[in-house]
CSV table of C-alpha atoms in Angstrom, one decimal:
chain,number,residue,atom,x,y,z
A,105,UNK,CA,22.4,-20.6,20.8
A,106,UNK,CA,19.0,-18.8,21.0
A,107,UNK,CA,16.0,-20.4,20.2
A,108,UNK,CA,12.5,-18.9,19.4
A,109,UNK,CA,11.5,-19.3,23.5
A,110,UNK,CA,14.2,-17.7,25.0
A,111,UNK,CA,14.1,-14.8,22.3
A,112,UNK,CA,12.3,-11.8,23.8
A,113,UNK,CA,12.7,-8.9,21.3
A,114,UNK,CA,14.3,-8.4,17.8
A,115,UNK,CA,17.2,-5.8,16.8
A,116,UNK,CA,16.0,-4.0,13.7
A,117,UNK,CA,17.9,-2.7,10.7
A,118,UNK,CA,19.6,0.4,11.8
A,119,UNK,CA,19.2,3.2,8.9
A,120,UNK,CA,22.4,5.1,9.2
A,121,UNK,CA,25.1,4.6,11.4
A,122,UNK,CA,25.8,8.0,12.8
A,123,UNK,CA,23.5,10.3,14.4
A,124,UNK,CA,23.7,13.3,12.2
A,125,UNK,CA,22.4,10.8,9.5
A,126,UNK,CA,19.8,9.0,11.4
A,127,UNK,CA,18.0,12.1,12.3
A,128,UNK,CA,18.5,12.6,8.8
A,129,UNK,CA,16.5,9.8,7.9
A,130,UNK,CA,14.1,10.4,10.6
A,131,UNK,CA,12.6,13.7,9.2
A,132,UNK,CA,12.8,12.4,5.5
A,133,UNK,CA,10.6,9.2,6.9
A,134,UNK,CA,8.4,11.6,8.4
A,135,UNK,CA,7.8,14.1,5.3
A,136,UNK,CA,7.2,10.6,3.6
A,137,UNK,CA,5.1,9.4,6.4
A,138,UNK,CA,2.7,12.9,6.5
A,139,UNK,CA,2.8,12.9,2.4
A,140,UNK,CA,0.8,9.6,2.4
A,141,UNK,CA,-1.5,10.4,5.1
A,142,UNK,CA,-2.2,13.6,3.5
A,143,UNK,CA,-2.7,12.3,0.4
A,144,UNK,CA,-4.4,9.0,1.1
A,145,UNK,CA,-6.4,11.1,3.6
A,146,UNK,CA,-7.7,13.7,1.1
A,147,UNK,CA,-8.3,11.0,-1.5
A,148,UNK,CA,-10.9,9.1,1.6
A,149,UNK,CA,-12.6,12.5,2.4
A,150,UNK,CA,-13.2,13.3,-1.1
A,151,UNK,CA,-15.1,9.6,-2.1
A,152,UNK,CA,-17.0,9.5,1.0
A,153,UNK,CA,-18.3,13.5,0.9
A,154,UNK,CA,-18.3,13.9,-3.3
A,155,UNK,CA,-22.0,12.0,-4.5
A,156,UNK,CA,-20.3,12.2,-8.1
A,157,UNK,CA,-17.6,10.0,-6.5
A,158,UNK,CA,-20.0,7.5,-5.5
A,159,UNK,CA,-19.3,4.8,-8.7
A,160,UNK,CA,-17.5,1.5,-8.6
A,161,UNK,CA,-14.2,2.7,-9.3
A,162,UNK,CA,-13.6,5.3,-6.8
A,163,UNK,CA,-15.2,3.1,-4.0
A,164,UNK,CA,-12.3,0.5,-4.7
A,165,UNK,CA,-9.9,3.4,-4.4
A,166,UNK,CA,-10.8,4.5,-1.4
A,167,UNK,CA,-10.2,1.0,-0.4
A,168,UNK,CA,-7.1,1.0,-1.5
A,169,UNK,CA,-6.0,4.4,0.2
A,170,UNK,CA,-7.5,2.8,3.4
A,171,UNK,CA,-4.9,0.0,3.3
A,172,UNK,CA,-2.1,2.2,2.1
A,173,UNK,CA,-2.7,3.9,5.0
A,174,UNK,CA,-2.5,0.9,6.9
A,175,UNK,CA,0.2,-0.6,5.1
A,176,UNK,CA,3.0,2.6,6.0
A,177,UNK,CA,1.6,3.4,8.9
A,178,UNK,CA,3.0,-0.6,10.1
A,179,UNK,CA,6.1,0.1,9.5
A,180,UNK,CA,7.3,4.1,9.3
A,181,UNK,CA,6.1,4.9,12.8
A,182,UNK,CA,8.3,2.5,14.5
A,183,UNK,CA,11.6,2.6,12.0
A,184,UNK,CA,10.9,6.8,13.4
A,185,UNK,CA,10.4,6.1,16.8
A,186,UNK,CA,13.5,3.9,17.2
A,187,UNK,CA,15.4,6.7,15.5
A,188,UNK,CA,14.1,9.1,18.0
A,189,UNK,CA,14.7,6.9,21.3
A,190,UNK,CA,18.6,5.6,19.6
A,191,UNK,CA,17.3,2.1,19.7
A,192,UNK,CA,16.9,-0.6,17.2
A,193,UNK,CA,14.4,-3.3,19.4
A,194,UNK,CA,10.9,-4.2,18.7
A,195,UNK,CA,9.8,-6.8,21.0
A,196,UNK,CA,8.5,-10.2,19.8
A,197,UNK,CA,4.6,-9.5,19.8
A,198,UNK,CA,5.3,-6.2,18.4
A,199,UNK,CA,7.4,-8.2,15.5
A,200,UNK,CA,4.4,-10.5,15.2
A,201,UNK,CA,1.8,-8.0,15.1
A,202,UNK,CA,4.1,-5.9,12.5
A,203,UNK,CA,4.2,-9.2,10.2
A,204,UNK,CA,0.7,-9.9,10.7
A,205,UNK,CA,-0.6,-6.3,10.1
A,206,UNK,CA,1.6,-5.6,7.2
A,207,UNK,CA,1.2,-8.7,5.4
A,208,UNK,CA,-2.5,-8.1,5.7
A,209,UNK,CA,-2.5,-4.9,4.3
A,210,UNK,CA,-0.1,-6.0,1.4
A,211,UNK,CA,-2.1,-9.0,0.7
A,212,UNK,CA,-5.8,-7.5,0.6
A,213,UNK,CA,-4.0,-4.4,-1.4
A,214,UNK,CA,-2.5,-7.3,-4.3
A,215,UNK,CA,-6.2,-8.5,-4.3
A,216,UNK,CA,-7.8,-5.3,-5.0
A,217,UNK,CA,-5.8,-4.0,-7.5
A,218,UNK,CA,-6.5,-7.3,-9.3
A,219,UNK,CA,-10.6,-6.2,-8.7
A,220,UNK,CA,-9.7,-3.0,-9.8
A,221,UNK,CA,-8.4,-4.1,-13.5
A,222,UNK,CA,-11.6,-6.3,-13.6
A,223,UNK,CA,-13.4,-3.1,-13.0
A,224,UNK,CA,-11.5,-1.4,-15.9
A,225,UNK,CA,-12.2,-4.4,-18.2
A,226,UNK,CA,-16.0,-4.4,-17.4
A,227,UNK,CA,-16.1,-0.5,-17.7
A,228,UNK,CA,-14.3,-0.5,-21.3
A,229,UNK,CA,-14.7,-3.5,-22.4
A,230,UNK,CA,-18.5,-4.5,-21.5
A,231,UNK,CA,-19.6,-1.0,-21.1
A,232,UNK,CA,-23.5,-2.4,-21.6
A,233,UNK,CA,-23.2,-4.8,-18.4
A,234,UNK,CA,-21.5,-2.7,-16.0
A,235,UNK,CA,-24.1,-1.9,-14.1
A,236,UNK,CA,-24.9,-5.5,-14.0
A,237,UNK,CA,-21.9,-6.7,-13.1
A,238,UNK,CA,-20.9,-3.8,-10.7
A,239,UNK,CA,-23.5,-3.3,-8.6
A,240,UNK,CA,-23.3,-1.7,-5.2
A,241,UNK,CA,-23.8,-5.6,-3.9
A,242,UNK,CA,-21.0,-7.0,-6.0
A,243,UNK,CA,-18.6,-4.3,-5.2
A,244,UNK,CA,-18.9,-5.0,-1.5
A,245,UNK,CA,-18.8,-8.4,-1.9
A,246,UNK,CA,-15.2,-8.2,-3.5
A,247,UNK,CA,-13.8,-5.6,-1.6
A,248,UNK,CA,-15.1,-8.0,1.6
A,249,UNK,CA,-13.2,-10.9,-0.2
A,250,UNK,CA,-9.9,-8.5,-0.6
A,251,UNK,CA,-9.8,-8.0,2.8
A,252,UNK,CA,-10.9,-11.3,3.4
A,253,UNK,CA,-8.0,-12.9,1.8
A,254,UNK,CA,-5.5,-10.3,3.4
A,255,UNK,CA,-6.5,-11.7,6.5
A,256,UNK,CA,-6.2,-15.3,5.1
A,257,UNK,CA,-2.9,-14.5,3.7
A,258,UNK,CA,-2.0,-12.8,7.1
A,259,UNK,CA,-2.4,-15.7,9.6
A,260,UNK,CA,-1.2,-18.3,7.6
A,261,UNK,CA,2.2,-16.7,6.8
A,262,UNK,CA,2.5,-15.1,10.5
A,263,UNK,CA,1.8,-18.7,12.3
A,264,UNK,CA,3.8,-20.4,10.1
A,265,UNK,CA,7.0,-18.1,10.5
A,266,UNK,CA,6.4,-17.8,14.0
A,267,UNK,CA,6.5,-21.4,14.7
A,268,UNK,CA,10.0,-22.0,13.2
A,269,UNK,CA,12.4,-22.6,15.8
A,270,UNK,CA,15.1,-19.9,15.6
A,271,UNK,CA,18.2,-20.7,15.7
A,272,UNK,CA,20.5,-17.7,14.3
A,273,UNK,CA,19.6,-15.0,17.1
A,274,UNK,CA,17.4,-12.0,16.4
A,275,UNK,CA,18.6,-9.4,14.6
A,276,UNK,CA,17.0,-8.6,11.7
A,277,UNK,CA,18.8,-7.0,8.6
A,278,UNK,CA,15.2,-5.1,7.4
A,279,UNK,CA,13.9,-1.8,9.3
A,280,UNK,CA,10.7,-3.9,10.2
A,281,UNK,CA,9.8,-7.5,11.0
A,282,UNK,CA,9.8,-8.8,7.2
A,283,UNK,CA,9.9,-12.3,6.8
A,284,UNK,CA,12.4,-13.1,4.1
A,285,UNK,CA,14.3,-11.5,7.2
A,286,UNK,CA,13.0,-13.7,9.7
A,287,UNK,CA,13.5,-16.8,7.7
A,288,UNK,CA,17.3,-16.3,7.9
A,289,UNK,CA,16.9,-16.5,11.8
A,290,UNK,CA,15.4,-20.4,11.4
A,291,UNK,CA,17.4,-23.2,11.9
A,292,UNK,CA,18.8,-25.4,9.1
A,293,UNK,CA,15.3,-27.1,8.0
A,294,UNK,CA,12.5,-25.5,9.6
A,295,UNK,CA,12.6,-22.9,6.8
A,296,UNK,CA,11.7,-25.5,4.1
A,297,UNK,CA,8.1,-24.8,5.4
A,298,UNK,CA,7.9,-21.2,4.6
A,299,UNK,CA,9.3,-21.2,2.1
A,300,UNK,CA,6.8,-23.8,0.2
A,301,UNK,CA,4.3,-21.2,1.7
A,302,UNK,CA,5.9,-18.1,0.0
A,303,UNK,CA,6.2,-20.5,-3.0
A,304,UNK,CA,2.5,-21.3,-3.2
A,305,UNK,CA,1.6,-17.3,-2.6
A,306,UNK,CA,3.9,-16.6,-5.4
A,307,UNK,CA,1.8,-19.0,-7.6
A,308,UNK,CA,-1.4,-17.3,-7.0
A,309,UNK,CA,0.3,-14.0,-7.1
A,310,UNK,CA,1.4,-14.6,-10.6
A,311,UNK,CA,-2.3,-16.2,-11.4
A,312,UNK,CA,-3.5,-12.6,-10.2
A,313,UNK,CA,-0.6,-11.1,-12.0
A,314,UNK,CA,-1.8,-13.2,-15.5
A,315,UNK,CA,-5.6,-12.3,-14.6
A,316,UNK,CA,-4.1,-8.3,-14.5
A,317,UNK,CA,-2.0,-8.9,-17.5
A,318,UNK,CA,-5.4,-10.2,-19.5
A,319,UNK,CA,-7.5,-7.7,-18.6
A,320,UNK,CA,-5.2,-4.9,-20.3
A,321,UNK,CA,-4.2,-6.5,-23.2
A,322,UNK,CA,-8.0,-6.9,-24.0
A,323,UNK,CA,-9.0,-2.9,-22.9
A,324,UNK,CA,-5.5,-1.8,-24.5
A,325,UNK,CA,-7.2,-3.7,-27.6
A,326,UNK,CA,-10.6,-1.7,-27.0
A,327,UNK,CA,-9.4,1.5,-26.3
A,328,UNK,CA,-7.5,1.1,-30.0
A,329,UNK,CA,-10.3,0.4,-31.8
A,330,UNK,CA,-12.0,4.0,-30.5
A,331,UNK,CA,-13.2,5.8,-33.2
A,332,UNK,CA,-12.9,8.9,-30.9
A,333,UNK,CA,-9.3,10.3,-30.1
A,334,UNK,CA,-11.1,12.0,-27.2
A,335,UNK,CA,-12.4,8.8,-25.7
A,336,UNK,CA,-9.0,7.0,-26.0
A,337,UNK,CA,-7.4,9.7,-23.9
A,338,UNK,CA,-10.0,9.0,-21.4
A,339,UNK,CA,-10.2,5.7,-21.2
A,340,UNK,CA,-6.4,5.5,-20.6
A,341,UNK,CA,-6.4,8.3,-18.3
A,342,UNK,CA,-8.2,5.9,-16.1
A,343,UNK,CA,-6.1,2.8,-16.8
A,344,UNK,CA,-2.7,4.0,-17.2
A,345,UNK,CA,-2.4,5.0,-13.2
A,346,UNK,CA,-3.7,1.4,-11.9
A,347,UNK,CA,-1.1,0.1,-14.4
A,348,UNK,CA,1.6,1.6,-12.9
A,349,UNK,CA,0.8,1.1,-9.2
A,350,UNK,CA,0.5,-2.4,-10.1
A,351,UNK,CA,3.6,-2.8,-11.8
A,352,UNK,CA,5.6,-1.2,-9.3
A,353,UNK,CA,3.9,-2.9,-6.8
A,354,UNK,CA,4.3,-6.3,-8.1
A,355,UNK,CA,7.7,-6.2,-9.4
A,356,UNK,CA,9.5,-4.9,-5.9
A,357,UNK,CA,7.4,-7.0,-4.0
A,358,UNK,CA,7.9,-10.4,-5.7
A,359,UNK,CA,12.2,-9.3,-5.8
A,360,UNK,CA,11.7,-8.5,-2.5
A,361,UNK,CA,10.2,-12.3,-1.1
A,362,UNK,CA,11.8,-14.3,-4.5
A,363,UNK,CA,15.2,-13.4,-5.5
A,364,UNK,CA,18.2,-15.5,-5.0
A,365,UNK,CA,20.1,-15.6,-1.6
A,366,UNK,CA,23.4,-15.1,-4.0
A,367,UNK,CA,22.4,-11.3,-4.3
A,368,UNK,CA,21.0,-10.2,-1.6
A,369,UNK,CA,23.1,-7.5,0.6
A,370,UNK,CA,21.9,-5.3,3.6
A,371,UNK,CA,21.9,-2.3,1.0
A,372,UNK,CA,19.5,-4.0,-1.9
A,373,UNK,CA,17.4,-5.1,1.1
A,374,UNK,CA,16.5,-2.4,2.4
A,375,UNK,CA,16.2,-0.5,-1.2
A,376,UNK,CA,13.8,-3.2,-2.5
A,377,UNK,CA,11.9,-2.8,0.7
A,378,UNK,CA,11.4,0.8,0.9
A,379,UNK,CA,10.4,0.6,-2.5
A,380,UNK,CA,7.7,-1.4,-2.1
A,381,UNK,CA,6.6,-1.0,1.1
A,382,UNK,CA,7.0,2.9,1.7
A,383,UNK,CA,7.2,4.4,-1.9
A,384,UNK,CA,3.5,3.0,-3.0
A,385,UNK,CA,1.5,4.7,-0.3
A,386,UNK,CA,3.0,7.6,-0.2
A,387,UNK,CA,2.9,7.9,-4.4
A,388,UNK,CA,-0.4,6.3,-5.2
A,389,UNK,CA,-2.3,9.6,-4.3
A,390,UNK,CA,-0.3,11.1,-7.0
A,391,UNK,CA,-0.3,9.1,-9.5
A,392,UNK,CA,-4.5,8.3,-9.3
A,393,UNK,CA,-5.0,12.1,-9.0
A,394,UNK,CA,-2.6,13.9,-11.5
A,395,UNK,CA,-4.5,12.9,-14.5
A,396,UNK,CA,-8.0,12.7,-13.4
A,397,UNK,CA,-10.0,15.7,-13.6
A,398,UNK,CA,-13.3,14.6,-10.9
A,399,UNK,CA,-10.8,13.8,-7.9
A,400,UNK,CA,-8.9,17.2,-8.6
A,401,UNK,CA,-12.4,18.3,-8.8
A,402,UNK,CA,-13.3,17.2,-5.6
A,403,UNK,CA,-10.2,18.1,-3.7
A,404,UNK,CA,-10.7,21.8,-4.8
A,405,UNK,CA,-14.9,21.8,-3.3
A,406,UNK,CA,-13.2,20.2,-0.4
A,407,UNK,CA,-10.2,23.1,0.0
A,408,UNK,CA,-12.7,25.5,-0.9
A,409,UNK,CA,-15.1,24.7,1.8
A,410,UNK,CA,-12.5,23.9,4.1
A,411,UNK,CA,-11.0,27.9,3.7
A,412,UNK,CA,-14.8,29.4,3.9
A,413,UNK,CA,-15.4,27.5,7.7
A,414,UNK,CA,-12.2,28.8,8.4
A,415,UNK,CA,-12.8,32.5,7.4
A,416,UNK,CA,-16.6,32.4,8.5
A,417,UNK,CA,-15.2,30.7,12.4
A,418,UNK,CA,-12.7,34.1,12.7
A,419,UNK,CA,-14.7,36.4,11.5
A,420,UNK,CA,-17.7,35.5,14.1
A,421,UNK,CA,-15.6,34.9,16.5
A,422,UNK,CA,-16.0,36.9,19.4
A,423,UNK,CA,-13.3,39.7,19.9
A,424,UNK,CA,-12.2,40.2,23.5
A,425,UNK,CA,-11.2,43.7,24.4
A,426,UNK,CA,-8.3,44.4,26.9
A,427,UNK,CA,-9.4,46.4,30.0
C-alpha cells in the first residue's frame, strides 16, 4: 500500500479516453485558454494605459484579471500539455505547487470580489465619502490584504493536505491537483484534519458571502429609490456584472469542496470543476466589458493605436529591391 513517501508523481484525470477526442479537448482548452489571456490581457493594458481608468473600481479589476490570469493559467497549461505528450502524470512538487498556486489565486480572487461589492456599496450608497473611504492608500491596502489572505489561505490548506499520510495510491479523479481529490487518497483518519480546515474556510467564506449579500440588498435598495431612470441603469450596469461573477463563482466553488460524497461521480467532478475553475477567467472579461461603455472605450483607443503603429512601421519601412 503506498504511502505519501514512497509516492513520487500523481496520475491526473484523463479528459477523454480516445485520441481523436482528447485532441479534441486539447484545442477547445486552448481556444479557452487564449480567450482568457486575451481578454484578461486587454482588460490589464487598458487600466494601466487609460488615465480615465485610473478610479477605485477599475484598479480592483485589474486585480482581479491579474489573478484570473493566474488562476487558469495553473491548471489549463498542464491538463494541454499532458494531452499533447499522451500522459496523465504530474509529479509531486508539481501537484504541490499546483495546489498551492491555485488555491492562492482562488482565495485572494473570493477576497477581492468581497472588496469589490464594498466598493459598489460606498460608490452608491455613500456617494459623499467615497473619496474618503477609497483612497488610493486604502485601495492598496485591501488589494495587499486580498492577496495577503490568498497566500494565507494557500499555505495553510497546501501543508495541511500534504502532510496526510496517503494511503489509497495517487491517482487523482480531477484534471489538476484539487484537494477534495487529494483527500480521497488519505488514509481512514488523517482526513478529519482537512476537512475541519475546509470547514472553517467554508465559515468565513459564507461570512464574505453574507458581507456580499448585505452590501446588494442595501445598493439594490438605493438604486430603487433613484429618482432618475438614467442613473438606475447606470448604477446597475456597474453592479449587475460583479453580481454574477460572484454568484457563479461562489456557488461552483463551495459544490465543488462541500457536497456530499453520496453524489459525487468522475463526470460531476470534473463539470463542477471546469466550471469554476476555467469558465470564470475566461468569461469575466466579458461579462465586465459588454455593458460598460469606458472599458469598450478604452479597448477601441487601444486597437486604434495599436492598427496606426502597425501601418506607420510598414509604411516606413525600408523596401529592399532585388538586383
Amino acid at each position: 500500500m503506498p504511502n505519501s513517501s514512497s509516492i513520487s508523481e500523481f496520475l491526473l484525470l484523463a479528459l477523454a479516453d480516445t485520441r481523436q477526442l482528447q485532441l479534441l479537448h486539447f484545442w477547445l482548452l486552448l481556444g479557452i485558454y487564449l480567450a482568457a489571456l486575451l481578454g484578461n490581457g486587454l482588460i490589464s493594458t487598458a487600466v494601466a494605459c487609460d488615465h480615465r481608468l485610473h478610479t477605485p473600481m477599475y484598479f480592483f479589476l485589474l486585480n482581479l484579471a491579474l489573478l484570473d490570469l493566474g488562476c487558469i493559467s495553473t491548471t489549463l497549461p498542464k491538463a494541454m500539455a499532458n494531452i499533447v505528450f499522451d500522459t496523465q502524470a504530474i509529479s509531486y512538487a508539481g501537484c504541490v505547487a499546483q495546489v498551492f498556486l491555485f488555491v492562492f489565486f482562488i482565495s485572494a480572487e473570493y477576497s477581492l470580489l468581497t472588496i469589490m461589492s464594498y466598493d459598489r456599496y460606498v460608490a452608491i450608497c455613500k456617494p459623499l465619502h467615497y473619496g474618503t473611504l477609497l483612497g488610493s492608500r486604502a485601495c492598496a491596502t485591501m488589494a495587499a490584504a486580498a492577496w495577503g489572505a490568498g497566500l494565507l489561505y494557500s499555505l495553510l490548506h497546501t501543508a495541511n493536505t500534504f502532510s496526510m499520510p496517503l494511503c489509497q495510491g495517487n491517482v487523482v479523479h480531477q484534471f489538476f491537483c484539487e484537494i477534495p481529490q487529494l483527500v480521497k487518497l488519505s488514509c481512514s483518519q488523517s482526513y478529519l484534519k482537512e476537512i475541519f480546515v475546509l470547514v472553517v474556510s467554508a465559515s468565513v467564506a459564507s461570512g464574505c458571502f453574507a458581507f456580499i449579500v448585505f452590501s446588494y440588498v442595501q445598493v439594490f435598495r438605493a438604486v430603487l429609490r433613484m429618482p432618475s431612470e438614467q442613473g438606475r441603469h447606470k448604477a446597475f450596469s456597474t453592479c449587475l456584472p460583479h453580481l454574477a461573477v460572484v454568484s457563479l463563482f461562489i456557488s461552483t466553488a463551495m459544490f465543488a469542496y462541500l457536497k456530499p460524497p453520496s453524489i459525487s461521480s468522475p463526470s460531476l467532478d470534473l463539470l463542477v470543476a471546469v466550471l469554476y475553475s476555467v469558465v470564470p477567467p475566461a468569461v469575466n472579461p466579458l461579462i465586465y466589458s459588454m455593458r460598460n461603455q469606458e472599458i469598450k472605450g478604452a479597448l477601441r483607443k487601444i486597437l486604434q493605436y495599436t492598427l496606426f503603429l502597425h501601418q506607420n512601421y510598414f509604411h516606413h519601412s525600408p523596401r529592399t529591391t532585388m538586383t
